[in-house]
Coordinates of C-alpha atoms and ligand atoms in Angstrom, one line a residue:
M2 CA 161.8 41.4 73.0
T3 CA 161.1 40.0 68.8
T4 CA 164.0 37.6 67.0
T5 CA 164.1 40.9 64.8
E6 CA 165.8 43.3 67.3
P7 CA 169.1 43.4 67.2
R8 CA 171.4 42.5 70.5
M9 CA 172.2 45.8 72.2
P10 CA 175.6 45.1 72.8
S11 CA 176.7 45.7 76.4
A12 CA 180.4 47.2 77.2
T13 CA 182.4 47.7 80.9
I14 CA 184.5 50.9 81.5
E15 CA 187.3 51.2 84.1
M16 CA 187.0 54.1 85.3
E17 CA 190.3 55.3 87.3
Q18 CA 189.6 57.2 90.8
V19 CA 190.9 60.3 90.9
T20 CA 190.1 61.7 94.1
P21 CA 187.1 59.9 96.6
N22 CA 184.4 62.0 94.7
V23 CA 186.5 62.3 90.8
F24 CA 186.2 58.8 88.1
T25 CA 187.7 59.6 84.5
N26 CA 188.8 57.2 82.3
T27 CA 192.0 58.2 80.5
K28 CA 193.0 54.8 78.3
L29 CA 190.1 54.6 75.5
R30 CA 190.2 56.1 72.4
G31 CA 188.9 59.4 72.0
C32 CA 188.3 62.0 75.6
N33 CA 189.4 61.1 78.8
P34 CA 185.9 61.2 80.1
S35 CA 185.0 62.1 83.5
F36 CA 182.4 62.7 86.7
V37 CA 182.1 64.4 89.6
V38 CA 180.1 62.6 92.6
T39 CA 177.9 65.0 95.0
S40 CA 175.7 64.4 97.7
D41 CA 172.8 65.5 95.3
G42 CA 174.1 63.6 92.0
V43 CA 176.4 63.2 89.4
V44 CA 178.0 65.9 87.0
V45 CA 179.7 64.2 84.0
I46 CA 182.2 66.4 81.8
D47 CA 183.0 64.9 78.4
T48 CA 181.6 61.7 77.6
P49 CA 182.8 58.9 75.5
Q50 CA 183.4 59.1 71.8
L51 CA 182.6 54.9 71.7
P52 CA 178.9 54.3 71.7
T53 CA 179.1 51.4 74.4
R54 CA 181.8 53.4 76.5
A55 CA 179.5 55.7 77.1
V56 CA 176.9 53.5 77.3
A57 CA 179.1 51.7 80.1
M58 CA 180.1 55.5 81.4
R59 CA 176.7 56.6 82.4
A60 CA 175.8 53.2 84.0
E61 CA 179.0 53.5 86.4
A62 CA 178.0 57.6 86.8
E63 CA 173.9 56.6 87.6
K64 CA 175.1 54.6 90.1
H65 CA 176.1 57.3 91.9
G66 CA 173.6 58.9 91.6
P67 CA 171.2 60.7 89.1
I68 CA 173.3 62.7 86.6
R69 CA 172.2 66.6 87.2
Y70 CA 174.6 68.1 85.1
L71 CA 176.3 67.7 81.4
I72 CA 179.4 70.2 80.5
N73 CA 181.4 69.4 77.6
T74 CA 184.6 70.9 77.5
E75 CA 184.7 71.8 73.5
N76 CA 183.7 71.0 70.3
H77 CA 185.2 68.6 68.8
V78 CA 183.6 65.0 68.0
D79 CA 185.9 63.2 71.2
H80 CA 184.2 65.4 73.3
I81 CA 180.2 65.6 71.9
F82 CA 180.0 62.6 70.1
G83 CA 179.2 60.5 72.7
N84 CA 175.9 63.1 74.5
Y85 CA 173.7 61.1 72.1
W86 CA 174.3 57.8 74.8
F87 CA 172.6 60.1 77.5
R88 CA 170.0 61.7 76.5
G89 CA 167.7 62.8 79.2
A90 CA 170.8 62.7 81.7
G91 CA 170.5 66.4 83.2
E92 CA 171.3 69.6 81.6
V93 CA 173.8 70.1 79.5
V94 CA 176.2 73.0 79.7
N95 CA 178.0 75.0 76.7
H96 CA 179.7 77.8 75.9
K97 CA 177.7 80.0 73.3
A98 CA 181.1 79.9 71.6
L99 CA 180.7 76.0 72.0
W100 CA 177.2 75.6 71.2
D101 CA 177.4 78.1 67.9
I102 CA 179.8 75.0 66.4
F103 CA 178.2 72.3 67.9
M104 CA 179.1 69.2 65.3
D105 CA 180.2 72.2 62.9
P106 CA 178.8 71.6 59.6
K107 CA 181.4 73.2 58.2
A108 CA 184.5 71.4 60.4
A109 CA 186.8 70.0 57.8
L110 CA 185.9 66.4 58.7
D111 CA 182.8 65.7 58.4
P112 CA 182.1 65.5 62.6
F113 CA 179.4 62.2 62.1
A114 CA 181.0 60.3 59.3
Y115 CA 185.1 60.8 61.4
A116 CA 183.6 60.1 64.6
L117 CA 182.2 57.0 63.5
E118 CA 185.9 56.5 61.7
A119 CA 186.9 54.6 65.6
V120 CA 184.1 51.8 65.8
P121 CA 185.7 49.0 63.7
T122 CA 188.8 48.9 65.5
D123 CA 187.4 50.1 68.9
D124 CA 184.6 49.2 69.4
P125 CA 183.2 46.6 66.8
E126 CA 180.3 45.8 68.8
A127 CA 178.7 49.4 68.9
G128 CA 176.0 48.7 65.2
P129 CA 173.5 48.5 67.0
L130 CA 173.9 51.4 69.0
I131 CA 173.9 53.2 66.2
P132 CA 171.6 55.3 65.0
D133 CA 171.7 57.1 61.3
R134 CA 172.7 60.4 60.7
D135 CA 169.5 61.3 60.7
E136 CA 168.4 60.4 63.4
Y137 CA 171.1 60.5 65.5
Y138 CA 171.1 64.7 64.5
A139 CA 167.4 65.0 65.6
D140 CA 167.7 63.6 68.9
L141 CA 171.7 64.8 70.2
P142 CA 171.6 66.3 73.4
R143 CA 173.7 69.9 73.1
G144 CA 173.9 73.2 76.0
T145 CA 170.3 73.7 77.5
I146 CA 172.3 76.0 80.2
V147 CA 174.4 78.1 77.5
F148 CA 176.5 80.5 78.8
T149 CA 178.6 84.0 77.7
G150 CA 181.3 85.5 79.8
D151 CA 184.7 84.1 81.7
L152 CA 182.8 82.3 84.3
L153 CA 179.6 79.5 84.9
K154 CA 179.3 78.7 88.4
L155 CA 177.3 75.4 89.5
R156 CA 176.8 74.9 93.2
V157 CA 175.8 70.8 93.1
G158 CA 175.1 69.3 96.7
D159 CA 178.4 69.8 98.8
H160 CA 180.3 70.3 95.5
T161 CA 181.6 74.0 93.4
I162 CA 181.2 73.8 89.9
D163 CA 183.0 76.1 88.4
C164 CA 183.4 76.6 84.6
H165 CA 186.0 78.8 83.0
W166 CA 186.0 80.0 79.5
T167 CA 189.4 79.0 78.1
P168 CA 189.3 79.7 74.8
G169 CA 192.2 78.9 72.8
H170 CA 192.3 75.4 71.8
T171 CA 188.7 76.4 70.0
P172 CA 186.9 78.6 70.9
G173 CA 184.2 77.5 73.4
Q174 CA 186.5 76.1 75.5
L175 CA 186.1 75.2 79.2
A176 CA 188.4 74.1 82.2
V177 CA 186.1 72.8 84.9
H178 CA 187.6 73.4 88.4
V179 CA 186.2 71.8 90.9
P180 CA 188.2 73.5 94.2
E181 CA 186.8 70.8 96.9
E182 CA 188.3 67.7 95.1
R183 CA 191.7 70.6 94.1
V184 CA 190.9 69.3 90.6
V185 CA 190.3 70.7 87.2
F186 CA 189.6 69.1 84.0
T187 CA 191.4 70.7 81.2
G188 CA 189.7 69.6 77.9
D189 CA 192.4 69.8 75.7
T190 CA 193.8 72.7 76.6
I191 CA 196.2 69.7 78.1
F192 CA 197.3 67.3 76.1
S193 CA 199.3 65.4 78.2
G194 CA 202.8 63.2 76.6
V195 CA 200.5 63.0 73.7
Q196 CA 200.9 65.0 70.6
T197 CA 198.9 67.9 70.8
W198 CA 196.2 69.4 68.2
L199 CA 196.0 72.6 67.2
M200 CA 194.4 73.6 63.8
T201 CA 191.1 75.3 65.1
S202 CA 193.1 76.9 68.0
N203 CA 194.4 80.4 68.8
V204 CA 197.9 79.8 70.0
D205 CA 198.2 82.8 71.6
Q206 CA 194.6 82.7 73.2
W207 CA 195.5 79.2 74.3
L208 CA 198.7 80.3 76.5
E209 CA 196.6 83.0 78.2
A210 CA 194.8 80.0 78.9
L211 CA 197.0 78.0 80.2
E212 CA 197.5 81.1 83.2
T213 CA 194.0 81.0 83.5
I214 CA 194.4 77.2 84.5
R215 CA 198.1 77.8 86.2
A216 CA 196.5 80.1 89.4
L217 CA 194.4 77.9 90.4
D218 CA 194.7 76.4 94.1
V219 CA 194.7 72.4 92.5
D220 CA 196.8 69.5 92.9
Y221 CA 195.1 67.1 90.0
V222 CA 194.7 68.2 85.9
V223 CA 192.6 65.9 84.7
P224 CA 194.3 66.3 80.6
G225 CA 191.8 66.3 77.5
H226 CA 194.4 63.9 76.3
G227 CA 197.0 61.1 78.5
P228 CA 197.2 60.9 81.5
V229 CA 196.6 62.6 85.1
V230 CA 199.5 65.0 85.7
G231 CA 200.2 68.0 88.0
L232 CA 200.1 71.6 87.8
E233 CA 203.6 71.6 86.3
Y234 CA 203.0 69.8 83.9
I235 CA 201.7 73.5 82.4
Q236 CA 205.3 74.5 81.5
T237 CA 205.3 71.2 79.1
Q238 CA 202.5 72.2 77.2
R239 CA 203.4 75.9 77.1
A240 CA 206.9 74.7 75.6
H241 CA 205.0 72.5 73.0
L242 CA 202.9 75.5 72.1
M243 CA 205.6 77.7 72.5
A244 CA 208.2 76.1 69.8
W245 CA 205.3 75.2 66.8
K246 CA 204.7 78.4 67.0
A247 CA 208.5 79.9 67.6
A248 CA 208.7 76.8 64.2
V249 CA 206.7 78.0 61.8
A250 CA 207.0 81.8 62.0
D251 CA 210.9 81.1 61.5
A252 CA 209.4 79.4 58.2
V253 CA 207.6 82.4 57.4
A254 CA 210.7 84.3 58.1
K255 CA 212.7 82.6 55.5
G256 CA 210.4 83.3 52.9
W257 CA 209.4 79.2 53.1
S258 CA 205.7 78.8 51.0
R259 CA 203.0 76.4 53.1
E260 CA 203.7 73.4 51.5
E261 CA 207.9 74.2 52.5
T262 CA 206.8 74.6 55.4
I263 CA 204.7 72.1 55.7
A264 CA 207.5 69.5 55.0
R265 CA 210.3 71.3 56.7
V266 CA 208.2 71.7 60.6
R267 CA 207.7 69.0 61.8
F268 CA 207.6 67.8 65.6
D269 CA 206.7 63.9 65.2
D270 CA 209.7 62.6 67.4
A271 CA 210.0 65.6 69.8
F272 CA 206.1 65.3 71.6
G273 CA 205.0 62.3 72.0
P274 CA 203.0 59.7 70.9
V275 CA 199.2 60.0 69.3
D276 CA 197.0 59.5 71.8
V277 CA 195.1 55.8 71.6
G278 CA 194.0 54.7 69.0
Q279 CA 195.2 57.5 66.8
G280 CA 198.5 56.5 65.5
Y281 CA 197.6 56.8 61.7
M282 CA 196.5 60.8 61.9
M283 CA 200.1 61.9 63.6
D284 CA 200.1 62.8 59.4
H285 CA 197.3 64.7 60.3
I286 CA 198.5 66.2 63.1
Q287 CA 201.7 67.7 62.0
N288 CA 200.7 69.2 58.2
N289 CA 197.4 70.4 59.7
N290 CA 199.3 72.2 62.6
A291 CA 202.0 73.4 60.7
G292 CA 199.8 74.6 57.8
S293 CA 197.0 76.1 60.3
L294 CA 200.3 78.3 61.6
W295 CA 201.5 79.5 58.8
D296 CA 198.1 80.4 57.4
K297 CA 197.5 82.7 60.4
L298 CA 201.2 83.7 60.8
T299 CA 201.2 85.1 56.5
A300 CA 197.6 86.7 57.2
T301 CA 197.5 90.4 58.0
G302 CA 195.5 90.8 61.2
Y303 CA 197.2 88.4 63.1
S304 CA 198.6 90.8 65.3
K305 CA 195.2 91.5 66.4
G306 CA 194.3 88.3 67.9
R307 CA 193.2 86.8 65.0
Ligands
ZN666 ZN1 190.5 66.3 72.3

């Protein structure tokens, strides 16, 4: 090492063991990044948004064997930004509808800048790990196994990894079911105990996605955000989605404008806090949940599922 080279930061990550072979972390800023250990290597589900934790989780996973697959459950940055620090770690599995908008340049929040907003407060040591924008995009792992349709079945060692397409929260949403562990990783189809972000969503499809998950024979639901729960939490998630949609539909029926709807339809106190580190986004969530639903419920053709 020369003196001009920055010292690479190292951080540890404490993984929560859900079953003998399933590990997650529900306490970090970002999504709940997870992995499954099989007799033939490791399957990673979503990557930490914080660079030092991405490096640390990769090291933790690789203690159990080589990483065979990295599956992303959706295109939001809190689930994919950390892919950069998993370069060369197995095949990346994306649904085609996710792949099409991976690091979406048309997103309301610039994905690269938005992901890095977390660094000063939550990962201040990460600086030397972060490439510039062009370097990041040039080398960012995205889907190498890209599928269409409802189900991709992987067989890895003694484990089955079923990737169910569950659009709703985002168009390319996946739920990853591992029957041998009686676990499903739902991504943001479930936000347990924290505010639900629905501004890029189709709520009707999302309600169907919850039914797809409810039909699985599992004991553990690893959500996109919040603590691990059981299948019974699906009732709560459904209630939150229905409450949002009903309240905005009611506002539209009363003739409220978009502005009035945003001002008056709020669930700040009803559905829990915002997930770790993002309390400052409460207004963003409330305003954009209400505004996006108002847009959809006042648009012609909504009943056709758009
Ligand atoms: Zn998320």
